[in-house]
């Protein structure tokens, strides 16, 4: 019997997820709240054009996960801790207070939805709004309660050398970060491709010289440029 390929293993994992938008406790009321919030998010994302930053926020909340980090919440991951100022202040999270501010209105409208679920729901909905697939998700994540439960800085990949983990080059650094989460090289490449969505700013990743506003932007990152096919 041959070993299944990474793609086949991923397909099996997706098929194994029971239902899209299902709360972990099976609560019909919670599921209904998620569905209502998703529709509100869909309209908001389409109107504001904020899909990229919400996807980035979802990834940065989840991307602190360490499979060898011990019990929750020390292991990091999608637990809503990115809403605290101490974690938003991490260098890799530059610009993400804007995403949390966007989500505040949805948290106020749906207080029963955890921050951890809201952040991931917004990211998954943003993928759909930009033409991507409906991502199978299971909801019911528990929030961290205090800033002291935030992960240490340095769990997310660095934008450029020198890297905080001492890696000699970018490929070694990415493997150090993503192997910690249990990912393989194929999954690293697939996930890294998400950086093609949205714009880059000096004030955020720091990998470009162009920043916010029309004076420092490129023709493609200035506020008046529209990359969407529908012109929005």
Short mmCIF file of N, CA, C and O in Angstrom, two decimals, residues 19 33 41 64 72 82 89-90 92-93 96 113 119 146 153 163 176 184 190 229:
data_model
loop_
_atom_site.label_atom_id
_atom_site.label_comp_id
_atom_site.label_asym_id
_atom_site.label_seq_id
_atom_site.Cartn_x
_atom_site.Cartn_y
_atom_site.Cartn_z
N UNK A 19 -19.11 19.62 9.69
CA UNK A 19 -20.00 20.61 9.09
C UNK A 19 -19.32 21.96 9.05
O UNK A 19 -18.55 22.30 9.94
N UNK A 33 -25.93 32.50 15.30
CA UNK A 33 -25.20 33.76 15.48
C UNK A 33 -24.04 33.85 14.50
O UNK A 33 -23.79 34.91 13.91
N UNK A 41 -20.49 40.31 7.92
CA UNK A 41 -19.09 40.44 7.54
C UNK A 41 -18.93 40.48 6.02
O UNK A 41 -18.14 41.26 5.50
N UNK A 64 0.74 31.80 15.97
CA UNK A 64 1.62 31.68 17.13
C UNK A 64 1.63 30.25 17.67
O UNK A 64 2.32 29.96 18.65
N UNK A 72 -2.94 24.53 26.61
CA UNK A 72 -3.59 25.79 26.28
C UNK A 72 -3.61 26.66 27.54
O UNK A 72 -3.83 26.16 28.62
N UNK A 82 -4.63 38.12 20.09
CA UNK A 82 -4.11 39.24 19.30
C UNK A 82 -4.90 40.52 19.56
O UNK A 82 -4.46 41.62 19.19
N UNK A 89 1.31 44.93 19.64
CA UNK A 89 2.56 45.68 19.58
C UNK A 89 3.74 44.89 19.07
O UNK A 89 4.82 45.46 18.87
N UNK A 90 3.58 43.59 18.85
CA UNK A 90 4.67 42.80 18.27
C UNK A 90 4.99 43.33 16.88
O UNK A 90 4.08 43.71 16.13
N UNK A 92 5.70 41.98 14.07
CA UNK A 92 5.04 41.31 12.95
C UNK A 92 3.58 41.72 12.80
O UNK A 92 2.98 41.49 11.74
N UNK A 93 3.00 42.33 13.85
CA UNK A 93 1.59 42.69 13.81
C UNK A 93 1.35 44.16 13.49
O UNK A 93 0.24 44.67 13.69
N UNK A 96 -2.14 45.87 12.36
CA UNK A 96 -3.31 45.04 12.66
C UNK A 96 -4.30 45.64 13.67
O UNK A 96 -5.43 45.15 13.76
N UNK A 113 -20.30 35.46 20.50
CA UNK A 113 -19.24 34.85 19.68
C UNK A 113 -17.88 35.22 20.28
O UNK A 113 -17.62 36.39 20.55
N UNK A 119 -12.48 36.30 14.80
CA UNK A 119 -11.30 36.59 13.97
C UNK A 119 -11.16 35.57 12.85
O UNK A 119 -10.88 35.93 11.69
N UNK A 146 -6.59 37.34 29.56
CA UNK A 146 -5.73 38.43 30.02
C UNK A 146 -4.53 38.59 29.10
O UNK A 146 -4.13 37.63 28.41
N UNK A 153 6.84 37.28 21.82
CA UNK A 153 7.12 37.81 20.49
C UNK A 153 8.16 36.94 19.80
O UNK A 153 9.08 36.42 20.44
N UNK A 163 17.19 37.15 11.09
CA UNK A 163 16.03 36.53 11.69
C UNK A 163 16.25 36.28 13.17
O UNK A 163 17.35 35.92 13.60
N UNK A 176 11.83 26.66 10.36
CA UNK A 176 11.84 26.72 11.82
C UNK A 176 10.48 27.13 12.36
O UNK A 176 9.98 26.56 13.35
N UNK A 184 4.36 20.99 6.59
CA UNK A 184 5.43 20.52 5.73
C UNK A 184 5.77 21.59 4.68
O UNK A 184 5.14 22.64 4.62
N UNK A 190 2.18 26.93 0.05
CA UNK A 190 0.78 27.30 -0.19
C UNK A 190 0.35 28.46 0.69
O UNK A 190 -0.29 29.42 0.23
N UNK A 229 -11.83 43.33 -10.19
CA UNK A 229 -12.39 43.27 -11.53
C UNK A 229 -13.69 44.01 -11.67
O UNK A 229 -14.04 44.48 -12.76
#
